[in-house]
mmCIF file of C-alpha atoms and ligand atoms in Angstrom:
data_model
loop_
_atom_site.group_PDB
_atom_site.id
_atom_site.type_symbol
_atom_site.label_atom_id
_atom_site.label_comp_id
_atom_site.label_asym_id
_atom_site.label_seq_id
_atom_site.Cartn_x
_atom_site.Cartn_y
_atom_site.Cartn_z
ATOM 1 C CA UNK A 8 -20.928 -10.892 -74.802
ATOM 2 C CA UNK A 9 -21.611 -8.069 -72.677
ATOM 3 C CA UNK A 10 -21.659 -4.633 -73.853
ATOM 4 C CA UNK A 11 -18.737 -3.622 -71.438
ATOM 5 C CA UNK A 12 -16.923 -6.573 -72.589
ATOM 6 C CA UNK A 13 -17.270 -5.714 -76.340
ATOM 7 C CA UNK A 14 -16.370 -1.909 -75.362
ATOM 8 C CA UNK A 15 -12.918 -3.676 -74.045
ATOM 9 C CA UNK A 16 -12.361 -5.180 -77.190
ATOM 10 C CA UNK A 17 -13.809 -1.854 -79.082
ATOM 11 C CA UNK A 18 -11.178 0.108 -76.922
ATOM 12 C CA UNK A 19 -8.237 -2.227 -77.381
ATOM 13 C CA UNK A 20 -8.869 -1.335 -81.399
ATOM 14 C CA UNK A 21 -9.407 2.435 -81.145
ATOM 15 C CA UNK A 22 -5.895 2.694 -79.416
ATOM 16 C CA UNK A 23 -4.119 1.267 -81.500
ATOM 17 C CA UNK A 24 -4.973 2.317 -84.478
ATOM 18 C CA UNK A 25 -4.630 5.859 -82.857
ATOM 19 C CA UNK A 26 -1.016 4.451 -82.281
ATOM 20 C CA UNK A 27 -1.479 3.719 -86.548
ATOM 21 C CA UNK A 28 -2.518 6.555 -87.684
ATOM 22 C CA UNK A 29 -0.644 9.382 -84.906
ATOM 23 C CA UNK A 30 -4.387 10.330 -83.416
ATOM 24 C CA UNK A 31 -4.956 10.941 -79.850
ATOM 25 C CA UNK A 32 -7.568 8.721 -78.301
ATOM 26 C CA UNK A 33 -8.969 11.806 -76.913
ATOM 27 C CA UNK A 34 -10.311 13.304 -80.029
ATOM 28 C CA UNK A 35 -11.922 10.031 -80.763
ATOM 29 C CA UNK A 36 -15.861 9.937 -80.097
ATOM 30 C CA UNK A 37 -17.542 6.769 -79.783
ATOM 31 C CA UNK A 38 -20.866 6.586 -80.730
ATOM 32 C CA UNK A 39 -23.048 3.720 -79.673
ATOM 33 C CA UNK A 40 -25.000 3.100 -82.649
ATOM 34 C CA UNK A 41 -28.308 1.761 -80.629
ATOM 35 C CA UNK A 42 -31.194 1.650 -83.546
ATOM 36 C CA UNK A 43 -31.270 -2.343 -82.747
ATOM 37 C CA UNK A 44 -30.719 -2.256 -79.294
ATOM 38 C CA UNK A 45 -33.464 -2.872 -76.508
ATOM 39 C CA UNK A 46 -33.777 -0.026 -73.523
ATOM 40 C CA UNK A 47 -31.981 -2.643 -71.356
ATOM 41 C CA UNK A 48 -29.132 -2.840 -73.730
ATOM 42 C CA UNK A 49 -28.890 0.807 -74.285
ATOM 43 C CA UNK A 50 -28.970 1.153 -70.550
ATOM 44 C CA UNK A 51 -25.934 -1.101 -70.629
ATOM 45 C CA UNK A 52 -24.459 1.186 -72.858
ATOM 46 C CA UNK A 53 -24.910 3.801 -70.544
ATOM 47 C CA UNK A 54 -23.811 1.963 -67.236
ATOM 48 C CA UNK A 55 -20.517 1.138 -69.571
ATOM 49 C CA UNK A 56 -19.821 4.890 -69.473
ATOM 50 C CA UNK A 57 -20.734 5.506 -73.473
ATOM 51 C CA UNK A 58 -23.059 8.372 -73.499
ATOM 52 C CA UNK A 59 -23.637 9.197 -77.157
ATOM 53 C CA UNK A 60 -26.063 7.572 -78.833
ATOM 54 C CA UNK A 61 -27.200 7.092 -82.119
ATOM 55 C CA UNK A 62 -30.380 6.435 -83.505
ATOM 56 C CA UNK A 63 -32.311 6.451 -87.070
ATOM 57 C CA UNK A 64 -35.682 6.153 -86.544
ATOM 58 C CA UNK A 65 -37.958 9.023 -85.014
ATOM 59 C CA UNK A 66 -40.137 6.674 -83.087
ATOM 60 C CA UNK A 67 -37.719 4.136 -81.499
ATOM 61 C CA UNK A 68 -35.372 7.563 -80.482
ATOM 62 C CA UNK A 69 -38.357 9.083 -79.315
ATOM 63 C CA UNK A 70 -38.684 5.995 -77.325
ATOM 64 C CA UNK A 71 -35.521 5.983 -75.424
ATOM 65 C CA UNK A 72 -35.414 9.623 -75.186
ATOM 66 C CA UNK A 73 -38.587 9.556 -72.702
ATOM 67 C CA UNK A 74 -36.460 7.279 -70.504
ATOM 68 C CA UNK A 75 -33.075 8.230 -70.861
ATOM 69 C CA UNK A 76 -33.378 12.109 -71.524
ATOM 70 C CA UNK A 77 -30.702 14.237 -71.477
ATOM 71 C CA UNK A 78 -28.492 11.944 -69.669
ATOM 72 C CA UNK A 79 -27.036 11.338 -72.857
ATOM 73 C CA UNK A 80 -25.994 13.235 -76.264
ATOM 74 C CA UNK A 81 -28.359 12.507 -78.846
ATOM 75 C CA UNK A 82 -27.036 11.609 -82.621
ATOM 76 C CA UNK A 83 -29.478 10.876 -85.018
ATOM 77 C CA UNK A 84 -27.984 9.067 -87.620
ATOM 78 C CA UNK A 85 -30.139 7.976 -90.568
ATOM 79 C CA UNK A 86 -32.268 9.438 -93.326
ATOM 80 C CA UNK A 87 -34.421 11.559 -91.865
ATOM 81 C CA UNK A 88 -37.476 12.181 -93.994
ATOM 82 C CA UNK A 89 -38.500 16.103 -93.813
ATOM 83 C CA UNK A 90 -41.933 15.026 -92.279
ATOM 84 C CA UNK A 91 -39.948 13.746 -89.077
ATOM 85 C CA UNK A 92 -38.200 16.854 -88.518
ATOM 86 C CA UNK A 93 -40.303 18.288 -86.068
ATOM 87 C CA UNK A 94 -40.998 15.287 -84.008
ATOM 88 C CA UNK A 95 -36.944 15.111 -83.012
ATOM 89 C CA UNK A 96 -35.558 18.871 -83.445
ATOM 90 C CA UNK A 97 -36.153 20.156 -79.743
ATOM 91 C CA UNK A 98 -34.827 16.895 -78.508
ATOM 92 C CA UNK A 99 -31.663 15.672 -80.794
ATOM 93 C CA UNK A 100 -28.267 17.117 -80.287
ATOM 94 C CA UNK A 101 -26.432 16.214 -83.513
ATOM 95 C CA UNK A 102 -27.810 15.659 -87.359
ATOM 96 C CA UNK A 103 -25.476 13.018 -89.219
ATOM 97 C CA UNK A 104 -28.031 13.242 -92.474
ATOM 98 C CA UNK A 105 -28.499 16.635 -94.134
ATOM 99 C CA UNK A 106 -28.215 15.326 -97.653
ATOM 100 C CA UNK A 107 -30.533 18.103 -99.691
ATOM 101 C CA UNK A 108 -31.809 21.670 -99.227
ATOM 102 C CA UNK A 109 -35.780 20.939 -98.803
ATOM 103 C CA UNK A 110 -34.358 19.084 -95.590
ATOM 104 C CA UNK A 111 -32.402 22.221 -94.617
ATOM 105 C CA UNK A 112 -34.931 24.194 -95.078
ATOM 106 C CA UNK A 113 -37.335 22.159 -92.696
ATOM 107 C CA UNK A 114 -34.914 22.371 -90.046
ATOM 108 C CA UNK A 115 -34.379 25.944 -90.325
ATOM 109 C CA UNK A 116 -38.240 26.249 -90.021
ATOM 110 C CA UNK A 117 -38.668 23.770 -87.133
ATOM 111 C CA UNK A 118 -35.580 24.391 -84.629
ATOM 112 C CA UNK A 119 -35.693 26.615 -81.988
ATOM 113 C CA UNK A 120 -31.389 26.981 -81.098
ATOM 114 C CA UNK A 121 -28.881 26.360 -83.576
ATOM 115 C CA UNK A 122 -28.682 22.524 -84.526
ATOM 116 C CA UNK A 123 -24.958 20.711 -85.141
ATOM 117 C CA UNK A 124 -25.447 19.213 -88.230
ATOM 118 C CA UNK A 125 -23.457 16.877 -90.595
ATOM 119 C CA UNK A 126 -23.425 16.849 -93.924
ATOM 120 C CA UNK A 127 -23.491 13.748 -95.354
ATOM 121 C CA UNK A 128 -21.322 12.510 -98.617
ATOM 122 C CA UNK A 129 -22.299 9.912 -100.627
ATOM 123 C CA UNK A 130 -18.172 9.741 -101.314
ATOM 124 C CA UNK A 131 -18.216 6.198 -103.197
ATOM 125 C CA UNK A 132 -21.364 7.276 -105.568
ATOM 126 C CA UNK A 133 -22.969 3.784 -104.763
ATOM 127 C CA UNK A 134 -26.855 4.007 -105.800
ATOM 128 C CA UNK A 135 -27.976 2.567 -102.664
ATOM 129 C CA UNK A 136 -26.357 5.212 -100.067
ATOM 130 C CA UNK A 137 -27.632 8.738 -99.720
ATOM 131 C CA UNK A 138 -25.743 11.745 -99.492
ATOM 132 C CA UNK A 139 -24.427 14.389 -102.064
ATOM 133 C CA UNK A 140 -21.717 13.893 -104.826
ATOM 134 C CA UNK A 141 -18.430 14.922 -103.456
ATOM 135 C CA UNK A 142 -18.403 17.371 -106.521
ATOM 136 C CA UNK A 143 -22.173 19.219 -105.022
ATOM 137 C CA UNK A 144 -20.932 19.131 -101.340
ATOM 138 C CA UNK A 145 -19.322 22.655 -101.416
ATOM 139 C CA UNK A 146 -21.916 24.519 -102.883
ATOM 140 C CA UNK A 147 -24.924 22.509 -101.027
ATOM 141 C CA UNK A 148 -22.450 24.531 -98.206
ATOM 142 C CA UNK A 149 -22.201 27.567 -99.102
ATOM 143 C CA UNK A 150 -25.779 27.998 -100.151
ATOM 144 C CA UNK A 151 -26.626 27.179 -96.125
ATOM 145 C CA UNK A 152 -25.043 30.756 -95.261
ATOM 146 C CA UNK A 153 -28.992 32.287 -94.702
ATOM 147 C CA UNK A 154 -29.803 29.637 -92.586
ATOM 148 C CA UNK A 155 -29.015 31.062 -89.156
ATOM 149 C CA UNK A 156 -30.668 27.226 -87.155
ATOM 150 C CA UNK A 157 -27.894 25.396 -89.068
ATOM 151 C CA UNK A 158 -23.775 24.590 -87.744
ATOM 152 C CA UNK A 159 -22.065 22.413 -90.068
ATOM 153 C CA UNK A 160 -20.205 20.550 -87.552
ATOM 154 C CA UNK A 161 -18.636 18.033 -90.302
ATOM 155 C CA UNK A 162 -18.998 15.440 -92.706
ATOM 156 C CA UNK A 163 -20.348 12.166 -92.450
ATOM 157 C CA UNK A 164 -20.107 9.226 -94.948
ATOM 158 C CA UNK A 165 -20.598 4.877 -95.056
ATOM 159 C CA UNK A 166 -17.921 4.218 -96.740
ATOM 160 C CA UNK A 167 -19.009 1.430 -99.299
ATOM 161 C CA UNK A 168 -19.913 -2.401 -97.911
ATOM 162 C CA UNK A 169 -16.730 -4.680 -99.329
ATOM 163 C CA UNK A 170 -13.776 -6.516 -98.133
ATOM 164 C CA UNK A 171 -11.105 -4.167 -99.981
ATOM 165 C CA UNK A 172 -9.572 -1.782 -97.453
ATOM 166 C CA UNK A 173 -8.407 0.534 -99.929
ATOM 167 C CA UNK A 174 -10.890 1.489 -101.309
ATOM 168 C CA UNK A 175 -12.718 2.314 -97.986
ATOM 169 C CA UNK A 176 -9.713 3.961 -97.138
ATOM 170 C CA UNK A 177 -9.708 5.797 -100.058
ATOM 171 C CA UNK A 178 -13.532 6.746 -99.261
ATOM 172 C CA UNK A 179 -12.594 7.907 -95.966
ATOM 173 C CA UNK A 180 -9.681 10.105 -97.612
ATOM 174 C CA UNK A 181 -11.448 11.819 -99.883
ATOM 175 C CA UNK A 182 -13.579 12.786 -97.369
ATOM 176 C CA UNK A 183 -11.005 14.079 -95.322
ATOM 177 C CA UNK A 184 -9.924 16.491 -98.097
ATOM 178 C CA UNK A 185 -13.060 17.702 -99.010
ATOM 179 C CA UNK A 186 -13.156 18.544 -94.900
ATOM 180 C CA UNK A 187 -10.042 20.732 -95.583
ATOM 181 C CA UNK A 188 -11.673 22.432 -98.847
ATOM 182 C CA UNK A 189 -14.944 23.535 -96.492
ATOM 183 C CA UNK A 190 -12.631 24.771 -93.677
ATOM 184 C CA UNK A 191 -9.913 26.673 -95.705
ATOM 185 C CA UNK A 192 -13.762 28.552 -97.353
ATOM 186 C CA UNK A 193 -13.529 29.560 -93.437
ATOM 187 C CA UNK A 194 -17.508 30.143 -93.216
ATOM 188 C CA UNK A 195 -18.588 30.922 -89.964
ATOM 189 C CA UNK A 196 -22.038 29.238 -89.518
ATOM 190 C CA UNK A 197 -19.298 25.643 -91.414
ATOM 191 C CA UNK A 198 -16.434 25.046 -88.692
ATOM 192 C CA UNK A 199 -16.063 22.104 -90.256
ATOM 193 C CA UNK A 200 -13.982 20.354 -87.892
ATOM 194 C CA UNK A 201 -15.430 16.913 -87.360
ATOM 195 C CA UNK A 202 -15.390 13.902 -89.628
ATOM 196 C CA UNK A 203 -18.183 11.249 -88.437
ATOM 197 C CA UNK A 204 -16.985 8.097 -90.261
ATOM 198 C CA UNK A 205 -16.105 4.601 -89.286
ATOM 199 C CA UNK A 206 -18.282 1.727 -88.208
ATOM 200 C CA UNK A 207 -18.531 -1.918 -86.934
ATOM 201 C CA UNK A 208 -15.934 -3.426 -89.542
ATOM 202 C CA UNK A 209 -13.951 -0.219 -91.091
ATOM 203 C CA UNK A 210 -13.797 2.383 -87.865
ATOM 204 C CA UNK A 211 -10.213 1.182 -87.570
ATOM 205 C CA UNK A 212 -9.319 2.503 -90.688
ATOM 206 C CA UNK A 213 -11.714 5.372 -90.710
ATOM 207 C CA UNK A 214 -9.452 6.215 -87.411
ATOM 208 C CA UNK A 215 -6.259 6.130 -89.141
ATOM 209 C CA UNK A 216 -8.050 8.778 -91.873
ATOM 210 C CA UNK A 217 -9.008 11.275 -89.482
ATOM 211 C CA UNK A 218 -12.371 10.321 -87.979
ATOM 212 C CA UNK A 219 -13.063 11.869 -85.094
ATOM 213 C CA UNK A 220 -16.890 10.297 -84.396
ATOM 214 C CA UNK A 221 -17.219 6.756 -84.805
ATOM 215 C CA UNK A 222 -20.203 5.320 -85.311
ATOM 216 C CA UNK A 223 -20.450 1.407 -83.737
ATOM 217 C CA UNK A 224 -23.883 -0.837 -82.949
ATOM 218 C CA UNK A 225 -23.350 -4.534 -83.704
ATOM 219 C CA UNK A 226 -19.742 -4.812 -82.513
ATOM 220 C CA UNK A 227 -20.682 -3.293 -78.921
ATOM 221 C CA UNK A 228 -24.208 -4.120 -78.828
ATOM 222 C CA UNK A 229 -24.356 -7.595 -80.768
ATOM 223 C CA UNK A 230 -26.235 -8.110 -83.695
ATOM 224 C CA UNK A 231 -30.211 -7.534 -83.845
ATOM 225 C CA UNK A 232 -32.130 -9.542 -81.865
HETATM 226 C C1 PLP B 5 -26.458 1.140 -88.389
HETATM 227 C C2 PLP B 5 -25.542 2.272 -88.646
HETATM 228 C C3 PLP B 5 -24.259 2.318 -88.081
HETATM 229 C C4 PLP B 5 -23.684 1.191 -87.239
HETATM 230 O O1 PLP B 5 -23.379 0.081 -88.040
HETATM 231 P P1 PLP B 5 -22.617 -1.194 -87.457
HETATM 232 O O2 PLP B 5 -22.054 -1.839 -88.663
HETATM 233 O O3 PLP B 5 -23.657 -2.015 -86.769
HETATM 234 O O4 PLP B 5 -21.570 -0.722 -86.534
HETATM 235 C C5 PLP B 5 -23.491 3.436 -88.319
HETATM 236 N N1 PLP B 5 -23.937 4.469 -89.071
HETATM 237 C C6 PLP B 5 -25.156 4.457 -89.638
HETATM 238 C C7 PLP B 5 -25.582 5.621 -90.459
HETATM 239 C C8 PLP B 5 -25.993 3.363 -89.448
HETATM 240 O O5 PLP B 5 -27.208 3.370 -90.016
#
Protein backbone atom coordinates (compact mmCIF):
# COMPACT_ATOMS: atom_id res chain seq x y z
CA UNK A 1 0.00 0.00 0.00
CA UNK A 2 1.00 3.39 -0.66
CA UNK A 3 1.43 5.90 1.94
CA UNK A 4 -1.35 8.19 0.38
CA UNK A 5 -3.49 5.23 0.16
CA UNK A 6 -3.06 4.26 3.87
CA UNK A 7 -3.53 8.17 4.76
CA UNK A 8 -7.15 7.55 2.95
CA UNK A 9 -7.89 4.85 5.10
CA UNK A 10 -6.08 6.79 8.22
CA UNK A 11 -8.47 9.77 7.30
CA UNK A 12 -11.65 7.80 6.80
CA UNK A 13 -10.94 6.70 10.75
CA UNK A 14 -9.99 10.10 12.20
CA UNK A 15 -13.44 11.47 10.94
CA UNK A 16 -15.37 9.44 12.24
CA UNK A 17 -14.42 8.94 15.32
CA UNK A 18 -14.36 12.85 15.49
CA UNK A 19 -18.11 12.23 14.51
CA UNK A 20 -17.74 9.60 17.96
CA UNK A 21 -16.40 11.49 20.21
CA UNK A 22 -17.94 15.44 19.09
CA UNK A 23 -14.10 16.58 18.01
CA UNK A 24 -13.46 18.68 15.08
CA UNK A 25 -11.10 17.15 12.58
CA UNK A 26 -9.36 20.36 12.66
CA UNK A 27 -7.87 20.15 16.05
CA UNK A 28 -6.64 16.75 15.16
CA UNK A 29 -2.73 16.57 14.34
CA UNK A 30 -1.41 13.73 12.55
CA UNK A 31 1.87 12.81 13.16
CA UNK A 32 3.72 10.52 10.82
CA UNK A 33 5.58 8.43 13.11
CA UNK A 34 8.72 7.82 10.55
CA UNK A 35 11.57 6.11 12.96
CA UNK A 36 11.20 2.93 10.45
CA UNK A 37 10.67 4.62 7.43
CA UNK A 38 13.35 5.06 4.54
CA UNK A 39 13.99 8.90 3.15
CA UNK A 40 11.92 7.75 0.12
CA UNK A 41 9.06 6.79 2.28
CA UNK A 42 9.22 9.79 4.43
CA UNK A 43 9.35 11.78 1.25
CA UNK A 44 6.08 10.05 0.45
CA UNK A 45 4.86 11.22 3.54
CA UNK A 46 5.61 14.54 2.63
CA UNK A 47 4.33 14.52 -1.09
CA UNK A 48 0.96 13.07 0.77
CA UNK A 49 0.68 16.51 2.41
CA UNK A 50 1.64 15.15 6.21
CA UNK A 51 4.27 17.44 7.41
CA UNK A 52 4.93 16.46 11.02
CA UNK A 53 7.15 14.01 11.67
CA UNK A 54 8.21 11.98 14.33
CA UNK A 55 11.29 10.45 15.12
CA UNK A 56 13.20 8.66 18.21
CA UNK A 57 16.52 8.29 17.45
CA UNK A 58 19.11 11.29 17.27
CA UNK A 59 21.02 9.86 14.39
CA UNK A 60 18.34 8.58 11.95
CA UNK A 61 16.39 12.31 12.70
CA UNK A 62 19.53 13.89 12.20
CA UNK A 63 19.52 12.02 9.02
CA UNK A 64 16.38 13.19 7.47
CA UNK A 65 16.68 16.53 8.90
CA UNK A 66 19.84 17.27 6.50
CA UNK A 67 17.48 16.47 3.62
CA UNK A 68 14.22 17.49 4.52
CA UNK A 69 14.95 20.60 6.85
CA UNK A 70 12.53 22.78 7.89
CA UNK A 71 10.09 21.79 5.35
CA UNK A 72 8.56 19.95 7.99
CA UNK A 73 7.72 20.20 11.93
CA UNK A 74 9.98 18.15 13.79
CA UNK A 75 8.55 15.77 16.82
CA UNK A 76 10.88 13.79 18.51
CA UNK A 77 9.19 11.16 20.08
CA UNK A 78 11.20 8.64 22.12
CA UNK A 79 13.46 8.48 25.14
CA UNK A 80 15.85 10.80 24.69
CA UNK A 81 18.94 10.08 26.72
CA UNK A 82 20.40 13.53 28.28
CA UNK A 83 23.70 12.92 26.27
CA UNK A 84 21.59 13.44 22.93
CA UNK A 85 20.21 16.62 23.91
CA UNK A 86 22.47 18.79 22.27
CA UNK A 87 22.83 16.99 19.05
CA UNK A 88 18.78 17.70 18.28
CA UNK A 89 17.83 20.97 20.42
CA UNK A 90 18.58 23.73 17.67
CA UNK A 91 16.90 21.53 15.16
CA UNK A 92 13.61 19.73 16.80
CA UNK A 93 10.40 21.59 17.16
CA UNK A 94 8.46 19.51 19.71
CA UNK A 95 9.75 17.14 22.83
CA UNK A 96 7.13 14.19 23.41
CA UNK A 97 9.68 12.66 26.29
CA UNK A 98 10.52 14.87 29.28
CA UNK A 99 10.08 12.14 31.84
CA UNK A 100 12.68 13.45 34.80
CA UNK A 101 14.35 16.69 35.93
CA UNK A 102 18.21 15.83 35.04
CA UNK A 103 16.61 15.78 31.40
CA UNK A 104 15.02 19.20 32.04
CA UNK A 105 17.75 20.49 33.22
CA UNK A 106 19.92 19.52 30.07
CA UNK A 107 17.55 21.15 27.91
CA UNK A 108 17.42 24.24 29.79
CA UNK A 109 21.29 24.26 29.48
CA UNK A 110 21.45 23.33 25.77
CA UNK A 111 18.46 25.32 23.96
CA UNK A 112 18.83 28.48 22.60
CA UNK A 113 14.60 29.64 22.17
CA UNK A 114 12.03 28.22 24.22
CA UNK A 115 11.40 24.42 23.35
CA UNK A 116 7.49 22.91 23.26
CA UNK A 117 7.80 20.13 25.32
CA UNK A 118 5.55 17.19 26.47
CA UNK A 119 5.50 15.67 29.42
CA UNK A 120 5.21 12.27 29.30
CA UNK A 121 2.91 9.91 31.75
CA UNK A 122 3.58 6.60 32.33
CA UNK A 123 -0.54 6.56 33.06
CA UNK A 124 -0.90 2.56 33.14
CA UNK A 125 2.34 2.12 35.59
CA UNK A 126 3.54 -0.77 33.23
CA UNK A 127 7.43 -1.43 34.07
CA UNK A 128 8.39 -1.40 30.57
CA UNK A 129 7.09 2.28 29.52
CA UNK A 130 8.75 5.43 30.74
CA UNK A 131 7.21 8.39 31.98
CA UNK A 132 6.19 9.70 35.53
CA UNK A 133 3.43 8.29 37.89
CA UNK A 134 0.28 10.15 37.29
CA UNK A 135 0.52 10.94 41.13
CA UNK A 136 4.48 12.87 40.44
CA UNK A 137 3.25 14.58 37.18
CA UNK A 138 2.04 17.83 38.91
CA UNK A 139 4.82 18.56 40.94
CA UNK A 140 7.59 17.31 38.23
CA UNK A 141 5.37 20.63 36.75
CA UNK A 142 5.46 22.94 38.92
CA UNK A 143 9.06 22.49 39.88
CA UNK A 144 9.83 23.50 35.89
CA UNK A 145 8.66 27.22 36.80
CA UNK A 146 12.75 28.43 36.81
CA UNK A 147 13.27 26.95 33.69
CA UNK A 148 12.66 29.85 31.31
CA UNK A 149 13.88 27.19 27.72
CA UNK A 150 10.92 24.98 28.73
CA UNK A 151 6.74 25.29 27.38
CA UNK A 152 4.79 22.48 28.55
CA UNK A 153 2.74 22.16 25.56
CA UNK A 154 0.89 18.84 26.95
CA UNK A 155 0.95 15.42 27.91
CA UNK A 156 1.93 12.50 26.14
CA UNK A 157 1.35 8.79 27.06
CA UNK A 158 1.35 4.83 25.17
CA UNK A 159 -1.39 3.76 26.51
CA UNK A 160 -0.63 0.02 27.48
CA UNK A 161 -0.15 -2.84 24.48
CA UNK A 162 -3.58 -5.17 24.86
CA UNK A 163 -6.71 -5.96 23.11
CA UNK A 164 -9.11 -4.44 25.94
CA UNK A 165 -10.36 -1.03 24.83
CA UNK A 166 -11.27 0.02 28.14
CA UNK A 167 -8.70 -0.01 29.68
CA UNK A 168 -6.78 2.04 27.00
CA UNK A 169 -9.58 4.18 27.13
CA UNK A 170 -9.39 4.49 30.56
CA UNK A 171 -5.48 5.30 30.10
CA UNK A 172 -6.27 7.92 27.73
CA UNK A 173 -8.93 9.42 30.32
CA UNK A 174 -6.99 9.73 33.03
CA UNK A 175 -4.75 11.51 31.13
CA UNK A 176 -7.16 13.84 30.01
CA UNK A 177 -7.97 14.83 33.62
CA UNK A 178 -4.73 15.17 34.83
CA UNK A 179 -4.52 17.77 31.54
CA UNK A 180 -7.37 19.71 33.28
CA UNK A 181 -5.57 19.58 36.88
CA UNK A 182 -2.19 21.29 35.12
CA UNK A 183 -4.34 23.89 33.28
CA UNK A 184 -6.84 24.93 36.07
CA UNK A 185 -2.81 25.46 38.20
CA UNK A 186 -2.91 28.15 35.18
CA UNK A 187 1.11 28.36 35.06
CA UNK A 188 2.28 30.42 32.46
CA UNK A 189 5.52 28.78 31.14
CA UNK A 190 2.39 25.01 31.34
CA UNK A 191 -0.51 26.00 28.78
CA UNK A 192 -1.21 22.73 28.86
CA UNK A 193 -3.47 22.46 26.07
CA UNK A 194 -2.41 19.51 23.97
CA UNK A 195 -2.80 15.82 24.64
CA UNK A 196 -0.31 13.72 22.25
CA UNK A 197 -1.86 10.22 22.52
CA UNK A 198 -3.12 7.66 20.12
CA UNK A 199 -1.28 5.38 17.76
CA UNK A 200 -1.43 2.70 14.97
CA UNK A 201 -4.19 0.45 16.74
CA UNK A 202 -5.81 2.79 19.66
CA UNK A 203 -5.66 6.57 17.96
CA UNK A 204 -9.35 6.00 17.32
CA UNK A 205 -10.11 5.85 20.74
CA UNK A 206 -7.41 8.14 21.94
CA UNK A 207 -9.55 10.61 19.48
CA UNK A 208 -12.74 10.08 21.14
CA UNK A 209 -10.67 11.00 24.68
CA UNK A 210 -9.43 14.20 23.63
CA UNK A 211 -6.19 13.70 21.70
CA UNK A 212 -5.32 16.30 19.79
CA UNK A 213 -1.69 14.84 18.28
CA UNK A 214 -1.76 11.48 17.04
CA UNK A 215 1.05 9.68 16.70
CA UNK A 216 0.86 6.90 13.53
CA UNK A 217 4.03 4.92 11.65
CA UNK A 218 3.08 1.36 10.69
CA UNK A 219 -0.53 2.02 9.67
CA UNK A 220 0.59 4.89 7.11
CA UNK A 221 4.00 3.84 6.48
CA UNK A 222 3.75 -0.13 6.64
CA UNK A 223 5.55 -2.10 8.93
CA UNK A 224 9.56 -2.06 9.14
CA UNK A 225 11.25 -3.14 6.38
C1 LIG B 1 6.78 3.95 17.27
C2 LIG B 1 6.00 4.93 18.05
C3 LIG B 1 4.73 5.35 17.63
C4 LIG B 1 4.04 4.80 16.40
O1 LIG B 1 3.61 3.48 16.63
P1 LIG B 1 2.71 2.69 15.57
O2 LIG B 1 2.07 1.63 16.38
O3 LIG B 1 3.65 2.17 14.54
O4 LIG B 1 1.73 3.63 15.01
C5 LIG B 1 4.09 6.31 18.38
N1 LIG B 1 4.65 6.84 19.50
C6 LIG B 1 5.85 6.45 19.94
C7 LIG B 1 6.40 7.07 21.18
C8 LIG B 1 6.56 5.49 19.24
O5 LIG B 1 7.77 5.11 19.69
Amino acid sequence: MTVKANLERINERINKACIKGNRNPKDITLIAVTKYATLEKTKEVLDAGIFHLGENRDQEFLRKYSVIGQKATWHFIGTLQRRKVKNIIDYVDYIHSLDRLSLAEEIQKRAKRTIPVFVQVNVSGEETKHGLKVEDVLPFIQNLQSFDKIQVMGLMTMAPNTRDDQIIRDCFRRLKALQQQVQALQLPFAPCTELSMGMSNDFEIAIEEGATMIRIGTALIGEKE
